[in-house]
Amino acid sequence: MADDLTDFATLETIARDLALAAGRLIVDERPVGLGVAATKSSATDVVTEMDRRSEQLLQDELTRRRPDDGLLGEEGASTVGTSGITWVVDPIDGTVNYLYQLPAYAVSVAACTGDPSQPELLEPVAGAVYNPITGELFHGHRGGGAHLSIREVTQSLRASQEGDLSLALLGTGFGYEAQIRRRQGALLAELIGDVRDVRRGGSAALDLCSVAAGRLDVYYESGLNPWDRAAGQLLVQEAGGVVRIEDEQPGRLMVIAGSPALVDELAPRVTTR
Ligand code: IPD
Ligand code: CA
């Protein structure tokens, strides 16, 4: 166990270094008049050249520092390693915010254990999420707690323990396909009168960090991919929150994260099968 913790701490250091390097790249080398390089599931699901360059940097650094590990990245990086560790990376989470220069996007880097042929079941053991605009670096490893560093100052994070839904600040997000968004909007309309208020930040990785930091009492979103949630999920758990992942349809998962009582209460209301 002690060895595991030492190893997880080493993986956290690497996650931090990589998130910082990629975060600096997407700010420092953002071209003037950045445009959309490609679209994915719909015309609004965009990729910029900086998503690709950020993922390339993460891949190059991991190949250099951890040649035996696997890698799964949002923009297509996919290698199977031999060490038992798979890195799950989102080179820019909140790409639409990035495109519009809204200051809520991040690089998310997680080291995971488990079977890489079932990425939705990978277990994060170390991770970092970096917002290069605010300078906030969220980081942690299994058994080591969750932390927020801003420049030289580091603090421990504690998730909300709120038990009353009517007092809860609720976060959520929406997918990129119109039909799915309509359903997600209808579900939110049912909930909005039962909570304190609602926030939609535009980066699932940062939403989960907000849960870890107690800035949101609870968060749910359907259709997240492993790269959106891997690092943030670990940080919520390390901060004393709960993350529940429910199967909806094949290939579609509902993630609910927050205080233990609110996750219990919300899970049956938001999960649709
Ligand atoms: C998206 C963001 C958004 C969430 C979407 C994600 P991307 O990731 O995390 O907040 O609502 O489900 O796909 O496309 O910006 O990397
Ligand atoms: Ca993402």
Short mmCIF file of C-alpha atoms and ligand atoms in Angstrom, two decimals:
data_model
loop_
_atom_site.label_atom_id
_atom_site.label_comp_id
_atom_site.label_asym_id
_atom_site.label_seq_id
_atom_site.Cartn_x
_atom_site.Cartn_y
_atom_site.Cartn_z
CA MET A 1 0.00 0.00 0.00
CA ALA A 2 2.78 2.42 0.91
CA ASP A 3 4.41 1.64 -2.44
CA ASP A 4 1.13 2.23 -4.25
CA LEU A 5 0.77 5.60 -2.57
CA THR A 6 4.31 6.57 -3.50
CA ASP A 7 3.64 5.55 -7.08
CA PHE A 8 0.32 7.39 -7.14
CA ALA A 9 2.07 10.51 -5.83
CA THR A 10 4.63 10.21 -8.65
CA LEU A 11 1.79 9.91 -11.16
CA GLU A 12 0.16 13.01 -9.65
CA THR A 13 3.39 14.98 -10.14
CA ILE A 14 3.46 13.95 -13.80
CA ALA A 15 -0.25 14.82 -14.22
CA ARG A 16 0.42 18.26 -12.75
CA ASP A 17 3.45 18.90 -14.97
CA LEU A 18 1.55 17.86 -18.09
CA ALA A 19 -1.62 19.83 -17.30
CA LEU A 20 0.48 22.94 -16.64
CA ALA A 21 2.51 22.56 -19.85
CA ALA A 22 -0.53 21.97 -22.05
CA GLY A 23 -2.47 24.76 -20.31
CA ARG A 24 0.32 27.24 -21.03
CA LEU A 25 0.46 26.10 -24.64
CA ILE A 26 -3.24 26.70 -25.33
CA VAL A 27 -3.00 30.25 -23.96
CA ASP A 28 0.44 31.29 -25.19
CA GLU A 29 0.14 29.86 -28.68
CA ARG A 30 -3.53 30.52 -29.37
CA PRO A 31 -3.60 32.06 -32.86
CA VAL A 32 -5.30 35.38 -33.42
CA GLY A 33 -8.68 34.66 -35.02
CA LEU A 34 -8.72 31.01 -33.92
CA GLY A 35 -11.32 29.11 -35.92
CA VAL A 36 -12.93 25.68 -35.94
CA ALA A 37 -10.70 22.99 -37.46
CA ALA A 38 -13.34 20.23 -37.56
CA THR A 39 -16.65 19.13 -36.09
CA LYS A 40 -17.53 15.82 -34.44
CA SER A 41 -20.99 14.61 -33.30
CA SER A 42 -22.77 17.78 -34.51
CA ALA A 43 -22.01 21.17 -36.09
CA THR A 44 -21.54 22.63 -32.59
CA ASP A 45 -19.20 19.88 -31.33
CA VAL A 46 -16.00 21.58 -32.41
CA VAL A 47 -12.27 20.89 -32.49
CA THR A 48 -9.67 23.65 -32.82
CA GLU A 49 -6.07 23.28 -33.93
CA MET A 50 -5.14 23.96 -30.28
CA ASP A 51 -7.09 20.89 -29.04
CA ARG A 52 -4.92 18.86 -31.40
CA ARG A 53 -1.67 20.57 -30.48
CA SER A 54 -2.42 20.21 -26.77
CA GLU A 55 -3.11 16.49 -27.15
CA GLN A 56 0.08 16.09 -29.19
CA LEU A 57 2.10 17.75 -26.41
CA LEU A 58 0.52 15.45 -23.81
CA GLN A 59 1.21 12.40 -25.97
CA ASP A 60 4.83 13.39 -26.66
CA GLU A 61 5.54 14.04 -22.98
CA LEU A 62 3.91 10.79 -21.86
CA THR A 63 5.83 8.81 -24.48
CA ARG A 64 9.04 10.36 -23.16
CA ARG A 65 8.33 10.05 -19.42
CA ARG A 66 6.09 6.97 -19.24
CA PRO A 67 6.82 4.85 -22.34
CA ASP A 68 5.16 1.71 -20.95
CA ASP A 69 1.81 3.34 -20.12
CA GLY A 70 -1.28 3.49 -22.34
CA LEU A 71 -3.05 6.66 -23.45
CA LEU A 72 -6.62 7.61 -24.29
CA GLY A 73 -7.27 11.16 -25.49
CA GLU A 74 -10.33 13.04 -26.64
CA GLU A 75 -8.84 13.91 -30.02
CA GLY A 76 -7.99 10.34 -30.94
CA ALA A 77 -4.83 9.31 -29.09
CA SER A 78 -5.23 5.64 -28.23
CA THR A 79 -2.42 3.33 -27.24
CA VAL A 80 -2.42 0.28 -25.01
CA GLY A 81 0.45 0.06 -22.55
CA THR A 82 2.13 -2.77 -20.68
CA SER A 83 2.45 -1.18 -17.21
CA GLY A 84 -1.20 -1.36 -16.10
CA ILE A 85 -1.53 2.45 -16.17
CA THR A 86 -3.60 4.24 -18.82
CA TRP A 87 -3.54 8.03 -19.07
CA VAL A 88 -6.90 9.57 -19.88
CA VAL A 89 -6.55 13.14 -21.14
CA ASP A 90 -8.79 15.96 -22.29
CA PRO A 91 -6.52 18.46 -24.10
CA ILE A 92 -9.11 21.26 -23.75
CA ASP A 93 -12.23 20.59 -21.75
CA GLY A 94 -14.66 23.41 -22.42
CA THR A 95 -13.63 23.85 -26.05
CA VAL A 96 -16.66 26.06 -26.79
CA ASN A 97 -15.67 28.36 -23.89
CA TYR A 98 -12.13 28.39 -25.31
CA LEU A 99 -13.41 29.32 -28.76
CA TYR A 100 -15.50 32.17 -27.31
CA GLN A 101 -12.75 33.24 -24.88
CA LEU A 102 -14.90 32.53 -21.84
CA PRO A 103 -12.45 31.87 -18.99
CA ALA A 104 -13.74 28.41 -18.00
CA TYR A 105 -11.72 25.77 -19.80
CA ALA A 106 -9.06 23.37 -18.62
CA VAL A 107 -6.61 20.64 -19.43
CA SER A 108 -7.50 17.41 -17.64
CA VAL A 109 -4.95 14.62 -17.11
CA ALA A 110 -5.61 11.41 -15.17
CA ALA A 111 -3.64 8.22 -14.57
CA CYS A 112 -5.96 5.22 -14.35
CA THR A 113 -5.81 1.52 -13.58
CA GLY A 114 -8.04 -1.17 -15.07
CA ASP A 115 -8.79 -2.76 -18.42
CA PRO A 116 -8.12 -0.26 -21.24
CA SER A 117 -10.53 -2.14 -23.52
CA GLN A 118 -13.33 -0.91 -21.23
CA PRO A 119 -12.43 2.78 -20.83
CA GLU A 120 -15.67 3.65 -19.04
CA LEU A 121 -14.57 1.33 -16.19
CA LEU A 122 -11.03 2.71 -15.80
CA GLU A 123 -10.29 3.79 -12.22
CA PRO A 124 -8.45 7.11 -11.79
CA VAL A 125 -5.62 6.97 -9.23
CA ALA A 126 -3.99 10.36 -9.82
CA GLY A 127 -4.90 13.48 -11.74
CA ALA A 128 -4.74 17.18 -12.37
CA VAL A 129 -7.07 19.76 -13.92
CA TYR A 130 -5.59 23.15 -14.85
CA ASN A 131 -7.47 26.31 -15.79
CA PRO A 132 -4.75 28.45 -17.37
CA ILE A 133 -6.79 31.65 -17.13
CA THR A 134 -7.48 31.59 -13.40
CA GLY A 135 -4.19 29.82 -12.66
CA GLU A 136 -6.07 27.20 -10.61
CA LEU A 137 -4.47 23.76 -10.58
CA PHE A 138 -6.65 21.06 -8.99
CA HIS A 139 -4.73 17.89 -8.23
CA GLY A 140 -4.60 14.75 -6.15
CA HIS A 141 -3.95 11.03 -5.93
CA ARG A 142 -5.79 8.11 -4.40
CA GLY A 143 -5.37 8.20 -0.62
CA GLY A 144 -3.64 11.58 -0.70
CA GLY A 145 -6.57 14.01 -0.64
CA ALA A 146 -7.57 16.65 -3.19
CA HIS A 147 -5.79 19.98 -3.42
CA LEU A 148 -5.98 23.33 -5.17
CA SER A 149 -2.77 25.21 -5.94
CA ILE A 150 -2.71 28.77 -7.16
CA ARG A 151 0.87 29.76 -7.88
CA GLU A 152 2.79 28.91 -4.65
CA VAL A 153 -0.25 28.49 -2.37
CA THR A 154 -1.86 25.06 -1.90
CA GLN A 155 -5.01 24.25 0.04
CA SER A 156 -6.90 21.01 0.76
CA LEU A 157 -10.33 20.64 -0.78
CA ARG A 158 -13.49 19.50 0.98
CA ALA A 159 -16.67 18.68 -0.90
CA SER A 160 -20.05 19.91 0.32
CA GLN A 161 -21.86 17.79 2.90
CA GLU A 162 -25.19 19.56 2.24
CA GLY A 163 -28.21 17.33 2.82
CA ASP A 164 -31.09 19.59 1.83
CA LEU A 165 -31.83 19.67 -1.91
CA SER A 166 -33.73 22.94 -1.61
CA LEU A 167 -30.48 24.60 -0.43
CA ALA A 168 -28.28 22.94 -3.03
CA LEU A 169 -26.43 24.78 -5.79
CA LEU A 170 -26.73 22.34 -8.69
CA GLY A 171 -24.39 22.08 -11.68
CA THR A 172 -25.07 20.29 -14.92
CA GLY A 173 -24.09 20.18 -18.59
CA PHE A 174 -25.56 19.30 -21.96
CA GLY A 175 -24.46 17.15 -24.89
CA TYR A 176 -23.94 18.43 -28.42
CA GLU A 177 -26.90 16.73 -30.15
CA ALA A 178 -30.12 18.73 -30.39
CA GLN A 179 -32.47 15.85 -29.56
CA ILE A 180 -30.49 14.92 -26.43
CA ARG A 181 -30.23 18.57 -25.31
CA ARG A 182 -34.00 18.94 -25.52
CA ARG A 183 -34.43 15.97 -23.19
CA GLN A 184 -31.72 17.29 -20.86
CA GLY A 185 -33.44 20.70 -20.79
CA ALA A 186 -36.80 19.13 -19.93
CA LEU A 187 -35.24 17.19 -17.04
CA LEU A 188 -33.57 20.34 -15.71
CA ALA A 189 -36.89 22.22 -15.93
CA GLU A 190 -38.36 19.59 -13.58
CA LEU A 191 -35.54 20.07 -11.07
CA ILE A 192 -35.01 23.81 -11.10
CA GLY A 193 -37.81 24.60 -8.65
CA ASP A 194 -36.46 22.08 -6.14
CA VAL A 195 -32.93 23.51 -5.75
CA ARG A 196 -31.31 26.77 -4.65
CA ASP A 197 -30.15 27.57 -8.21
CA VAL A 198 -28.49 26.05 -11.26
CA ARG A 199 -25.08 26.61 -12.91
CA ARG A 200 -23.88 25.44 -16.37
CA GLY A 201 -20.16 26.18 -16.54
CA GLY A 202 -19.29 24.56 -19.88
CA SER A 203 -16.44 22.31 -18.70
CA ALA A 204 -17.30 19.02 -17.03
CA ALA A 205 -13.75 18.69 -15.67
CA LEU A 206 -14.03 22.09 -13.94
CA ASP A 207 -17.59 21.31 -12.79
CA LEU A 208 -16.26 18.25 -10.98
CA CYS A 209 -13.43 20.34 -9.49
CA SER A 210 -16.10 22.77 -8.29
CA VAL A 211 -17.83 19.87 -6.55
CA ALA A 212 -14.50 18.85 -4.97
CA ALA A 213 -14.00 22.45 -3.79
CA GLY A 214 -17.53 22.78 -2.36
CA ARG A 215 -18.40 25.44 -4.98
CA LEU A 216 -21.25 23.23 -6.19
CA ASP A 217 -23.20 20.99 -3.81
CA VAL A 218 -24.07 18.49 -6.51
CA TYR A 219 -23.63 18.01 -10.27
CA TYR A 220 -25.02 15.60 -12.81
CA GLU A 221 -24.50 15.08 -16.50
CA SER A 222 -25.44 12.35 -18.94
CA GLY A 223 -23.19 11.32 -21.82
CA LEU A 224 -19.80 12.31 -20.41
CA ASN A 225 -16.77 10.56 -21.83
CA PRO A 226 -13.96 9.15 -19.67
CA TRP A 227 -11.66 12.11 -20.55
CA ASP A 228 -14.25 14.64 -19.37
CA ARG A 229 -14.51 13.13 -15.92
CA ALA A 230 -11.51 10.93 -15.01
CA ALA A 231 -9.39 13.48 -13.10
CA GLY A 232 -12.37 15.39 -11.65
CA GLN A 233 -14.00 12.17 -10.45
CA LEU A 234 -10.93 11.26 -8.40
CA LEU A 235 -10.76 14.77 -6.91
CA VAL A 236 -14.40 14.65 -5.78
CA GLN A 237 -13.82 11.29 -4.09
CA GLU A 238 -10.61 12.48 -2.44
CA ALA A 239 -12.43 15.59 -1.18
CA GLY A 240 -15.04 13.51 0.67
CA GLY A 241 -17.72 13.66 -2.01
CA VAL A 242 -19.40 10.79 -3.81
CA VAL A 243 -19.41 10.00 -7.53
CA ARG A 244 -22.05 7.63 -8.83
CA ILE A 245 -21.97 6.38 -12.40
CA GLU A 246 -25.19 4.81 -13.66
CA ASP A 247 -25.83 2.99 -16.95
CA GLU A 248 -28.54 4.66 -18.98
CA GLN A 249 -28.45 3.16 -22.46
CA PRO A 250 -25.59 1.10 -23.91
CA GLY A 251 -22.65 3.47 -24.24
CA ARG A 252 -24.38 6.24 -22.28
CA LEU A 253 -23.59 6.89 -18.62
CA MET A 254 -25.08 9.31 -16.09
CA VAL A 255 -22.54 10.82 -13.69
CA ILE A 256 -23.81 12.26 -10.40
CA ALA A 257 -21.28 13.84 -8.04
CA GLY A 258 -21.61 15.75 -4.81
CA SER A 259 -22.50 15.38 -1.17
CA PRO A 260 -23.43 11.79 -0.26
CA ALA A 261 -27.03 12.66 0.66
CA LEU A 262 -27.69 14.75 -2.45
CA VAL A 263 -26.21 12.11 -4.78
CA ASP A 264 -28.55 9.52 -3.20
CA GLU A 265 -31.55 11.79 -3.60
CA LEU A 266 -30.80 12.95 -7.13
CA ALA A 267 -29.62 9.68 -8.73
CA PRO A 268 -33.09 8.14 -9.18
CA ARG A 269 -34.54 11.45 -10.41
CA VAL A 270 -31.95 12.11 -13.15
CA THR A 271 -31.13 8.61 -14.42
CA THR A 272 -33.27 7.58 -17.38
CA ARG A 273 -33.17 4.02 -18.70
C1 IPD B 1 -17.69 19.14 -23.04
C2 IPD B 1 -17.71 19.98 -21.77
C3 IPD B 1 -19.13 20.34 -21.41
C4 IPD B 1 -20.01 19.14 -21.25
C5 IPD B 1 -19.97 18.29 -22.52
C6 IPD B 1 -18.52 17.91 -22.84
P1 IPD B 1 -15.51 19.46 -24.56
O1 IPD B 1 -16.36 18.75 -23.35
O2 IPD B 1 -17.14 19.26 -20.71
O3 IPD B 1 -19.21 21.04 -20.18
O4 IPD B 1 -21.33 19.56 -21.01
O5 IPD B 1 -20.70 17.11 -22.25
O6 IPD B 1 -18.50 17.16 -24.04
O7 IPD B 1 -16.20 19.11 -25.83
O8 IPD B 1 -15.49 20.91 -24.29
O9 IPD B 1 -14.15 18.81 -24.43
CA CA B 2 -14.30 17.31 -22.73
#
